PDB file of C-alpha atoms in Angstrom:
ATOM      1  CA  MET A 487      -4.053-115.310 -59.598  1.00 50.00           C
ATOM      2  CA  THR A 488      -7.212-113.714 -58.239  1.00 55.00           C
ATOM      3  CA  GLY A 489      -6.512-110.539 -60.184  1.00 58.00           C
ATOM      4  CA  LEU A 490      -7.009-112.163 -63.579  1.00 59.00           C
ATOM      5  CA  PRO A 491     -10.650-113.314 -63.054  1.00 59.00           C
ATOM      6  CA  ALA A 492     -11.521-109.836 -61.738  1.00 61.00           C
ATOM      7  CA  LEU A 493     -10.057-108.246 -64.843  1.00 63.00           C
ATOM      8  CA  CYS A 494     -12.124-110.500 -67.032  1.00 60.00           C
ATOM      9  CA  VAL A 495     -15.318-109.588 -65.238  1.00 59.00           C
ATOM     10  CA  PHE A 496     -14.529-105.868 -65.611  1.00 65.00           C
ATOM     11  CA  ALA A 497     -14.005-106.289 -69.330  1.00 60.00           C
ATOM     12  CA  ALA A 498     -17.311-108.108 -69.783  1.00 60.00           C
ATOM     13  CA  VAL A 499     -19.197-105.404 -67.973  1.00 56.00           C
ATOM     14  CA  PHE A 500     -17.516-102.734 -70.058  1.00 58.00           C
ATOM     15  CA  ASN A 501     -18.525-104.330 -73.263  1.00 60.00           C
ATOM     16  CA  TYR A 502     -22.131-104.695 -72.103  1.00 55.00           C
ATOM     17  CA  VAL A 503     -22.341-101.096 -71.181  1.00 50.00           C
ATOM     18  CA  SER A 504     -20.805-100.001 -74.460  1.00 54.00           C
ATOM     19  CA  ALA A 505     -23.325-101.999 -76.394  1.00 52.00           C
ATOM     20  CA  SER A 506     -26.280-100.410 -74.545  1.00 50.00           C
ATOM     21  CA  THR A 507     -28.123 -97.506 -76.193  1.00 49.00           C
ATOM     22  CA  GLU A 508     -28.275 -95.461 -72.908  1.00 51.00           C
ATOM     23  CA  VAL A 509     -25.517 -93.040 -72.021  1.00 51.00           C
ATOM     24  CA  CYS A 510     -24.221 -93.397 -68.491  1.00 51.00           C
ATOM     25  CA  THR A 511     -22.841 -90.333 -66.788  1.00 55.00           C
ATOM     26  CA  ASN A 512     -21.647 -89.411 -63.260  1.00 60.00           C
ATOM     27  CA  THR A 513     -24.201 -86.553 -62.920  1.00 64.00           C
ATOM     28  CA  LEU A 514     -26.498 -86.767 -59.806  1.00 71.00           C
ATOM     29  CA  LEU A 515     -29.992 -85.371 -60.253  1.00 78.00           C
ATOM     30  CA  PRO A 516     -31.632 -83.554 -57.223  1.00 79.00           C
ATOM     31  CA  GLY A 517     -34.386 -85.358 -55.482  1.00 83.00           C
ATOM     32  CA  ALA A 518     -37.828 -84.049 -54.508  1.00 83.00           C
ATOM     33  CA  LYS A 519     -38.088 -81.232 -51.844  1.00 85.00           C
ATOM     34  CA  GLY A 520     -38.248 -82.685 -48.385  1.00 86.00           C
ATOM     35  CA  ASP A 521     -40.591 -81.715 -45.574  1.00 85.00           C
ATOM     36  CA  GLN A 522     -39.867 -78.611 -43.493  1.00 86.00           C
ATOM     37  CA  GLY A 523     -37.749 -79.427 -40.483  1.00 87.00           C
ATOM     38  CA  GLU A 524     -38.392 -78.381 -36.901  1.00 86.00           C
ATOM     39  CA  ILE A 525     -37.320 -74.938 -35.667  1.00 87.00           C
ATOM     40  CA  GLY A 526     -33.962 -75.183 -33.993  1.00 87.00           C
ATOM     41  CA  ASP A 527     -32.961 -73.714 -30.657  1.00 86.00           C
ATOM     42  CA  GLU A 528     -32.145 -69.958 -30.377  1.00 87.00           C
ATOM     43  CA  GLY A 529     -28.511 -69.296 -31.133  1.00 86.00           C
ATOM     44  CA  ASP A 530     -26.020 -67.364 -29.011  1.00 86.00           C
ATOM     45  CA  LEU A 531     -26.071 -63.530 -29.031  1.00 86.00           C
ATOM     46  CA  GLY A 532     -23.846 -62.199 -31.768  1.00 85.00           C
ATOM     47  CA  LYS A 533     -21.177 -59.493 -31.403  1.00 85.00           C
ATOM     48  CA  LEU A 534     -22.235 -55.824 -31.183  1.00 86.00           C
ATOM     49  CA  GLY A 535     -22.103 -54.208 -34.577  1.00 85.00           C
ATOM     50  CA  LYS A 536     -20.795 -50.756 -35.465  1.00 87.00           C
ATOM     51  CA  ASP A 537     -22.913 -47.649 -34.844  1.00 87.00           C
ATOM     52  CA  GLY A 538     -24.998 -46.753 -37.799  1.00 87.00           C
ATOM     53  CA  PRO A 539     -25.267 -43.239 -39.228  1.00 90.00           C
ATOM     54  CA  PRO A 540     -27.266 -40.712 -37.143  1.00 90.00           C
ATOM     55  CA  GLY A 541     -30.905 -40.420 -38.010  1.00 89.00           C
ATOM     56  CA  PRO A 542     -32.662 -37.167 -38.872  1.00 92.00           C
ATOM     57  CA  PRO A 543     -33.586 -34.759 -36.016  1.00 91.00           C
ATOM     58  CA  GLY A 544     -36.768 -35.652 -34.261  1.00 90.00           C
ATOM     59  CA  VAL A 545     -39.726 -33.415 -33.708  1.00 91.00           C
ATOM     60  CA  PRO A 546     -39.154 -30.902 -30.793  1.00 91.00           C
ATOM     61  CA  GLY A 547     -40.729 -32.074 -27.593  1.00 89.00           C
ATOM     62  CA  GLU A 548     -43.112 -30.083 -25.491  1.00 89.00           C
ATOM     63  CA  THR A 549     -41.793 -27.306 -23.200  1.00 90.00           C
ATOM     64  CA  GLY A 550     -41.091 -28.607 -19.713  1.00 88.00           C
ATOM     65  CA  LEU A 551     -42.184 -27.037 -16.452  1.00 89.00           C
ATOM     66  CA  ASP A 552     -40.237 -24.076 -14.941  1.00 87.00           C
ATOM     67  CA  GLY A 553     -37.468 -25.168 -12.571  1.00 86.00           C
ATOM     68  CA  GLU A 554     -37.007 -23.957  -9.024  1.00 86.00           C
ATOM     69  CA  GLY A 555     -35.367 -20.569  -8.433  1.00 83.00           C
ATOM     70  CA  GLY A 556     -31.561 -20.626  -8.144  1.00 84.00           C
ATOM     71  CA  HIS A 557     -29.421 -19.085  -5.417  1.00 83.00           C
ATOM     72  CA  THR A 558     -29.138 -15.299  -5.317  1.00 84.00           C
ATOM     73  CA  GLY A 559     -26.000 -14.173  -7.152  1.00 82.00           C
ATOM     74  CA  LYS A 560     -23.443 -11.615  -6.015  1.00 81.00           C
ATOM     75  CA  MET A 561     -24.310  -7.952  -6.314  1.00 80.00           C
ATOM     76  CA  GLY A 562     -23.079  -6.473  -9.557  1.00 80.00           C
ATOM     77  CA  PRO A 563     -21.123  -3.220  -9.916  1.00 83.00           C
ATOM     78  CA  ILE A 564     -22.886   0.066  -9.262  1.00 83.00           C
ATOM     79  CA  GLY A 565     -24.207   1.577 -12.441  1.00 83.00           C
ATOM     80  CA  ASP A 566     -23.700   5.113 -13.663  1.00 83.00           C
ATOM     81  CA  MET A 567     -25.649   7.888 -12.038  1.00 83.00           C
ATOM     82  CA  GLY A 568     -28.883   8.548 -13.834  1.00 86.00           C
ATOM     83  CA  ASP A 569     -30.159  11.874 -15.036  1.00 85.00           C
ATOM     84  CA  LYS A 570     -31.588  14.265 -12.503  1.00 85.00           C
ATOM     85  CA  GLY A 571     -35.325  13.883 -12.195  1.00 86.00           C
ATOM     86  CA  ASP A 572     -37.900  16.597 -12.527  1.00 85.00           C
ATOM     87  CA  THR A 573     -38.638  18.832  -9.585  1.00 86.00           C
ATOM     88  CA  GLY A 574     -41.488  17.465  -7.517  1.00 85.00           C
ATOM     89  CA  LEU A 575     -44.610  19.291  -6.570  1.00 85.00           C
ATOM     90  CA  GLU A 576     -44.385  21.828  -3.783  1.00 84.00           C
ATOM     91  CA  GLY A 577     -45.456  20.395  -0.447  1.00 84.00           C
ATOM     92  CA  PRO A 578     -48.069  21.917   1.809  1.00 86.00           C
ATOM     93  CA  SER A 579     -47.105  24.806   4.059  1.00 84.00           C
ATOM     94  CA  GLY A 580     -46.151  23.945   7.615  1.00 84.00           C
ATOM     95  CA  LEU A 581     -47.903  25.064  10.742  1.00 85.00           C
ATOM     96  CA  LYS A 582     -47.287  28.530  12.052  1.00 84.00           C
ATOM     97  CA  GLY A 583     -44.550  28.621  14.680  1.00 84.00           C
ATOM     98  CA  LYS A 584     -44.786  29.996  18.144  1.00 83.00           C
ATOM     99  CA  PRO A 585     -43.904  33.661  18.575  1.00 82.00           C
ATOM    100  CA  GLY A 586     -40.329  34.262  19.713  1.00 76.00           C
ATOM    101  CA  THR A 587     -39.247  36.011  22.884  1.00 73.00           C
ATOM    102  CA  THR A 588     -37.731  39.432  22.980  1.00 71.00           C
ATOM    103  CA  CYS A 589     -33.884  39.311  22.999  1.00 67.00           C
ATOM    104  CA  ASP A 590     -31.920  41.475  25.404  1.00 63.00           C
ATOM    105  CA  CYS A 591     -29.109  41.898  22.834  1.00 72.00           C
ATOM    106  CA  GLY A 592     -27.406  44.695  24.676  1.00 70.00           C
ATOM    107  CA  ARG A 593     -26.547  42.515  27.668  1.00 69.00           C
ATOM    108  CA  TYR A 594     -25.272  39.634  25.475  1.00 70.00           C
ATOM    109  CA  ARG A 595     -23.161  42.020  23.448  1.00 75.00           C
ATOM    110  CA  LYS A 596     -21.464  43.151  26.636  1.00 75.00           C
ATOM    111  CA  VAL A 597     -20.784  39.545  27.670  1.00 76.00           C
ATOM    112  CA  VAL A 598     -19.377  38.635  24.244  1.00 78.00           C
ATOM    113  CA  GLY A 599     -17.294  41.777  24.189  1.00 78.00           C
ATOM    114  CA  GLN A 600     -15.825  41.014  27.600  1.00 76.00           C
ATOM    115  CA  LEU A 601     -15.016  37.459  26.474  1.00 80.00           C
ATOM    116  CA  ASP A 602     -13.157  38.840  23.458  1.00 81.00           C
ATOM    117  CA  VAL A 603     -11.158  41.114  25.743  1.00 78.00           C
ATOM    118  CA  ASN A 604     -10.313  38.206  28.063  1.00 79.00           C
ATOM    119  CA  VAL A 605      -9.265  35.971  25.165  1.00 80.00           C
ATOM    120  CA  GLY A 606      -7.026  38.721  23.822  1.00 72.00           C
ATOM    121  CA  LYS A 607      -5.367  39.131  27.221  1.00 67.00           C
ATOM    122  CA  LEU A 608      -4.875  35.364  27.499  1.00 72.00           C
ATOM    123  CA  ARG A 609      -3.263  35.216  24.065  1.00 67.00           C
ATOM    124  CA  ASN A 610      -0.898  38.031  24.988  1.00 58.00           C
ATOM    125  CA  ALA A 611      -0.031  36.243  28.237  1.00 55.00           C
ATOM    126  CA  VAL A 612       0.708  32.987  26.441  1.00 57.00           C
ATOM    127  CA  LYS A 613       2.786  34.809  23.860  1.00 55.00           C
ATOM    128  CA  PHE A 614       4.711  36.535  26.657  1.00 48.00           C
ATOM    129  CA  VAL A 615       5.379  33.197  28.394  1.00 51.00           C
ATOM    130  CA  LYS A 616       6.581  31.540  25.199  1.00 51.00           C
ATOM    131  CA  SER A 617       8.670  34.448  23.941  1.00 47.00           C
ATOM    132  CA  VAL A 618      10.101  35.988  27.114  1.00 45.00           C
ATOM    133  CA  ILE A 619      10.062  33.459  29.927  1.00 47.00           C
ATOM    134  CA  LEU A 620      10.651  30.261  27.953  1.00 51.00           C
ATOM    135  CA  GLY A 621      12.444  31.866  25.027  1.00 68.00           C
ATOM    136  CA  LEU A 622      10.608  29.713  22.481  1.00 82.00           C
ATOM    137  CA  LYS A 623      10.465  30.341  18.760  1.00 87.00           C
ATOM    138  CA  GLU A 624       7.663  28.850  16.711  1.00 87.00           C
ATOM    139  CA  THR A 625       6.344  28.209  13.230  1.00 88.00           C
ATOM    140  CA  GLU A 626       2.891  27.039  12.206  1.00 87.00           C
ATOM    141  CA  GLU A 627       3.797  23.438  13.038  1.00 90.00           C
ATOM    142  CA  ARG A 628       6.634  23.439  15.593  1.00 92.00           C
ATOM    143  CA  TYR A 629       8.259  25.064  18.622  1.00 92.00           C
ATOM    144  CA  TYR A 630      12.016  25.589  18.897  1.00 94.00           C
ATOM    145  CA  LEU A 631      13.936  25.839  22.178  1.00 94.00           C
ATOM    146  CA  LEU A 632      17.556  26.941  22.495  1.00 95.00           C
ATOM    147  CA  VAL A 633      19.087  24.901  25.330  1.00 94.00           C
ATOM    148  CA  LYS A 634      22.060  26.671  26.895  1.00 93.00           C
ATOM    149  CA  GLU A 635      23.675  23.545  28.322  1.00 93.00           C
ATOM    150  CA  PRO A 636      26.944  22.541  26.635  1.00 96.00           C
ATOM    151  CA  LYS A 637      26.719  18.889  25.655  1.00 96.00           C
ATOM    152  CA  ARG A 638      28.231  16.516  23.127  1.00 96.00           C
ATOM    153  CA  PHE A 639      26.115  15.644  20.098  1.00 96.00           C
ATOM    154  CA  ARG A 640      24.852  12.307  21.400  1.00 95.00           C
ATOM    155  CA  GLU A 641      24.031  13.814  24.816  1.00 97.00           C
ATOM    156  CA  ALA A 642      22.255  16.757  23.173  1.00 96.00           C
ATOM    157  CA  SER A 643      20.160  14.401  21.051  1.00 96.00           C
ATOM    158  CA  MET A 644      19.185  12.371  24.115  1.00 96.00           C
ATOM    159  CA  ASN A 645      18.344  15.551  26.052  1.00 96.00           C
ATOM    160  CA  CYS A 646      15.899  16.655  23.349  1.00 96.00           C
ATOM    161  CA  LYS A 647      14.271  13.209  23.321  1.00 95.00           C
ATOM    162  CA  LEU A 648      13.802  13.321  27.098  1.00 95.00           C
ATOM    163  CA  ARG A 649      12.028  16.666  26.667  1.00 91.00           C
ATOM    164  CA  GLY A 650       9.646  15.086  24.134  1.00 92.00           C
ATOM    165  CA  GLY A 651      11.291  16.367  20.936  1.00 94.00           C
ATOM    166  CA  THR A 652      14.353  15.970  18.722  1.00 96.00           C
ATOM    167  CA  LEU A 653      17.363  18.004  17.736  1.00 97.00           C
ATOM    168  CA  ALA A 654      16.113  20.820  15.505  1.00 96.00           C
ATOM    169  CA  MET A 655      16.076  19.967  11.785  1.00 95.00           C
ATOM    170  CA  PRO A 656      16.403  22.966   9.416  1.00 95.00           C
ATOM    171  CA  LYS A 657      14.628  21.395   6.449  1.00 93.00           C
ATOM    172  CA  THR A 658      13.657  24.659   4.711  1.00 93.00           C
ATOM    173  CA  SER A 659      15.308  28.026   4.191  1.00 94.00           C
ATOM    174  CA  ASN A 660      12.664  29.732   6.358  1.00 94.00           C
ATOM    175  CA  THR A 661      13.234  27.356   9.264  1.00 94.00           C
ATOM    176  CA  ASN A 662      16.997  27.676   8.868  1.00 95.00           C
ATOM    177  CA  HIS A 663      16.736  31.482   8.933  1.00 95.00           C
ATOM    178  CA  LEU A 664      14.533  31.380  12.056  1.00 95.00           C
ATOM    179  CA  MET A 665      17.076  29.183  13.887  1.00 95.00           C
ATOM    180  CA  ALA A 666      20.029  31.319  12.822  1.00 95.00           C
ATOM    181  CA  GLU A 667      18.229  34.458  14.039  1.00 94.00           C
ATOM    182  CA  TYR A 668      17.447  32.642  17.300  1.00 94.00           C
ATOM    183  CA  VAL A 669      21.160  31.879  17.785  1.00 95.00           C
ATOM    184  CA  SER A 670      22.200  35.431  16.908  1.00 94.00           C
ATOM    185  CA  GLN A 671      19.674  37.035  19.291  1.00 93.00           C
ATOM    186  CA  ALA A 672      21.000  34.835  22.094  1.00 91.00           C
ATOM    187  CA  GLY A 673      24.505  36.223  21.525  1.00 93.00           C
ATOM    188  CA  LEU A 674      25.873  32.843  20.354  1.00 94.00           C
ATOM    189  CA  THR A 675      27.876  31.926  17.272  1.00 95.00           C
ATOM    190  CA  ARG A 676      27.075  28.239  16.769  1.00 96.00           C
ATOM    191  CA  VAL A 677      24.870  25.396  18.057  1.00 97.00           C
ATOM    192  CA  TYR A 678      24.265  21.737  17.324  1.00 97.00           C
ATOM    193  CA  VAL A 679      21.382  20.901  14.947  1.00 97.00           C
ATOM    194  CA  GLY A 680      19.884  17.563  13.982  1.00 95.00           C
ATOM    195  CA  VAL A 681      22.025  16.764  10.933  1.00 94.00           C
ATOM    196  CA  GLN A 682      24.652  13.996  10.910  1.00 92.00           C
ATOM    197  CA  ALA A 683      26.598  11.917   8.397  1.00 90.00           C
ATOM    198  CA  GLN A 684      25.672   8.317   7.826  1.00 80.00           C
ATOM    199  CA  SER A 685      28.155   5.479   7.432  1.00 65.00           C
ATOM    200  CA  LYS A 686      30.283   5.462   4.280  1.00 60.00           C
ATOM    201  CA  ASP A 687      28.721   4.377   1.005  1.00 57.00           C
ATOM    202  CA  THR A 688      30.325   1.862  -1.342  1.00 54.00           C
ATOM    203  CA  ASP A 689      32.118   4.666  -3.216  1.00 56.00           C
ATOM    204  CA  GLY A 690      33.749   5.959  -0.022  1.00 54.00           C
ATOM    205  CA  THR A 691      31.459   8.983   0.418  1.00 61.00           C
ATOM    206  CA  SER A 692      28.984   9.705   3.197  1.00 68.00           C
ATOM    207  CA  SER A 693      25.442  11.038   2.876  1.00 83.00           C
ATOM    208  CA  TYR A 694      23.938  13.297   5.533  1.00 89.00           C
ATOM    209  CA  VAL A 695      20.557  12.722   7.151  1.00 92.00           C
ATOM    210  CA  TYR A 696      18.329  14.553   9.624  1.00 94.00           C
ATOM    211  CA  ALA A 697      17.691  13.430  13.196  1.00 93.00           C
ATOM    212  CA  ASP A 698      14.553  11.577  12.043  1.00 92.00           C
ATOM    213  CA  SER A 699      16.705   9.543   9.561  1.00 90.00           C
ATOM    214  CA  SER A 700      15.234  11.300   6.515  1.00 91.00           C
ATOM    215  CA  PRO A 701      17.796  12.308   3.856  1.00 91.00           C
ATOM    216  CA  LEU A 702      18.636  15.897   2.949  1.00 87.00           C
ATOM    217  CA  GLN A 703      16.367  16.769   0.043  1.00 81.00           C
ATOM    218  CA  GLY A 704      16.019  20.072  -1.742  1.00 81.00           C
ATOM    219  CA  PHE A 705      17.770  22.204   0.880  1.00 89.00           C
ATOM    220  CA  ALA A 706      21.205  22.470   2.490  1.00 91.00           C
ATOM    221  CA  ALA A 707      23.067  25.506   3.829  1.00 92.00           C
ATOM    222  CA  TRP A 708      26.698  24.415   3.722  1.00 92.00           C
ATOM    223  CA  SER A 709      29.205  27.238   3.954  1.00 87.00           C
ATOM    224  CA  PRO A 710      31.375  27.672   0.830  1.00 84.00           C
ATOM    225  CA  GLU A 711      34.329  25.918   2.425  1.00 76.00           C
ATOM    226  CA  GLU A 712      32.113  23.057   3.549  1.00 72.00           C
ATOM    227  CA  GLU A 713      30.212  22.659   0.261  1.00 66.00           C
ATOM    228  CA  LEU A 714      32.733  20.182  -1.149  1.00 58.00           C
ATOM    229  CA  GLY A 715      33.391  18.521   2.197  1.00 55.00           C
ATOM    230  CA  SER A 716      29.723  17.683   2.730  1.00 50.00           C
ATOM    231  CA  ARG A 717      30.053  14.648   0.453  1.00 49.00           C
ATOM    232  CA  VAL A 718      33.586  13.649   1.459  1.00 49.00           C
ATOM    233  CA  ALA A 719      33.996  10.865   4.002  1.00 47.00           C
ATOM    234  CA  PRO A 720      34.370  12.645   7.364  1.00 49.00           C
ATOM    235  CA  SER A 721      37.092  11.840   9.822  1.00 48.00           C
ATOM    236  CA  THR A 722      36.475   9.529  12.740  1.00 46.00           C
ATOM    237  CA  ASN A 723      34.411  11.960  14.809  1.00 54.00           C
ATOM    238  CA  SER A 724      33.690  15.020  12.653  1.00 67.00           C
ATOM    239  CA  SER A 725      30.446  13.757  11.149  1.00 85.00           C
ATOM    240  CA  CYS A 726      28.113  16.111  13.074  1.00 94.00           C
ATOM    241  CA  VAL A 727      26.769  19.486  11.911  1.00 95.00           C
ATOM    242  CA  GLU A 728      26.659  22.906  13.574  1.00 96.00           C
ATOM    243  CA  LEU A 729      24.489  25.877  12.645  1.00 96.00           C
ATOM    244  CA  LEU A 730      26.273  29.233  12.665  1.00 96.00           C
ATOM    245  CA  SER A 731      24.564  32.511  13.547  1.00 95.00           C
ATOM    246  CA  THR A 732      25.033  33.509   9.879  1.00 95.00           C
ATOM    247  CA  GLY A 733      22.766  30.638   8.804  1.00 95.00           C
ATOM    248  CA  SER A 734      25.550  28.503   7.316  1.00 95.00           C
ATOM    249  CA  TRP A 735      26.251  24.879   8.204  1.00 95.00           C
ATOM    250  CA  GLY A 736      29.631  23.499   9.188  1.00 93.00           C
ATOM    251  CA  ARG A 737      31.023  20.098  10.036  1.00 92.00           C
ATOM    252  CA  VAL A 738      32.184  19.603  13.603  1.00 94.00           C
ATOM    253  CA  GLU A 739      33.477  16.825  15.809  1.00 93.00           C
ATOM    254  CA  CYS A 740      30.676  15.021  17.629  1.00 94.00           C
ATOM    255  CA  GLU A 741      32.666  15.090  20.892  1.00 94.00           C
ATOM    256  CA  ALA A 742      32.655  18.884  21.027  1.00 95.00           C
ATOM    257  CA  SER A 743      30.498  20.390  23.792  1.00 96.00           C
ATOM    258  CA  MET A 744      28.075  23.032  22.489  1.00 96.00           C
ATOM    259  CA  PHE A 745      24.633  24.482  23.077  1.00 97.00           C
ATOM    260  CA  PHE A 746      21.867  23.035  20.911  1.00 97.00           C
ATOM    261  CA  ILE A 747      18.321  23.646  19.664  1.00 96.00           C
ATOM    262  CA  CYS A 748      15.446  21.212  20.233  1.00 96.00           C
ATOM    263  CA  GLU A 749      12.207  21.153  18.246  1.00 95.00           C
ATOM    264  CA  PHE A 750       8.747  20.026  19.381  1.00 94.00           C
ATOM    265  CA  PRO A 751       5.629  19.402  17.300  1.00 93.00           C
ATOM    266  CA  LYS A 752       2.706  21.542  18.349  1.00 87.00           C
ATOM    267  CA  SER A 753       0.643  18.403  18.925  1.00 69.00           C
ATOM    268  CA  ARG A 754       2.916  17.811  21.935  1.00 47.00           C
ATOM    269  CA  ARG A 755       2.685  21.360  23.160  1.00 42.00           C
ATOM    270  CA  ARG A 756       2.212  20.373  26.783  1.00 43.00           C
ATOM    271  CA  GLY A 757       5.133  17.983  26.805  1.00 43.00           C
ATOM    272  CA  GLY A 758       7.255  20.541  24.973  1.00 43.00           C
ATOM    273  CA  GLY A 759       6.167  23.220  27.418  1.00 45.00           C
ATOM    274  CA  ARG A 760       7.302  21.152  30.385  1.00 45.00           C
ATOM    275  CA  GLY A 761      10.580  20.421  28.612  1.00 46.00           C
ATOM    276  CA  ALA A 762      10.984  24.073  27.714  1.00 48.00           C
ATOM    277  CA  SER A 763      10.359  25.106  31.280  1.00 43.00           C
ATOM    278  CA  ALA A 764      12.991  22.666  32.459  1.00 44.00           C
ATOM    279  CA  GLY A 765      15.460  23.990  29.879  1.00 46.00           C
ATOM    280  CA  ALA A 766      14.764  27.608  30.794  1.00 45.00           C
ATOM    281  CA  SER A 767      15.075  27.008  34.513  1.00 37.00           C
ATOM    282  CA  SER A 768      18.358  25.156  34.047  1.00 42.00           C
TER     283      SER A 768
END
């Protein structure tokens, strides 16, 4: 029953308030401004903000001091030749030379003339030795020796190598004619030369090469009956080449024994001469 007295008290208060001339509201009015408080402690450092926009360019600074010299660079390319300069001034005349002695030209002419005669005789003697005694033929670059010793192709090739040369290689029409004339003058009909067939190619044919392994280029002197056979695969042993006294080439078996011609470069004249002497004496 405690709630009933409380209700009565509330009603009495309500009536008193209603009868009062003042209006009561729930609005709170602000009080007077208080005194300034003490400065607090410094707060923690905040997060780094975003970069702001760039400012305007500053005033150029003063020019700095010159730096030290760098390393010397590589030399550049040579430039074009310049124009020819003007002719310089003429230099002073030199001192007068000593007077010359009187030349006894007549005596020196006799000596020179006798030397010419001796050189001519020596040339004739050398030519006689090469042409008659040794039986050599020659061009501007090479000597050729006809060896009258019947040998098979491989033996003939080795014999020329032992003499300091190779089997003769008729690489031009002039050389071929010289060799053919050499054979004819010796009373022979055919000799071995340094031409031989290589192994068969993939198409079943065989190409011919010289003794120095260089291919036939620009010149060949096959006889009419051998013209077609020069590119046909040779039989087991007929892959070697003979030079006839007429200048034509023919295929021959490598086991046949024949005379042959060796060639020697003139730079090996002494070696060739010794070999030629050996061939002539044999």
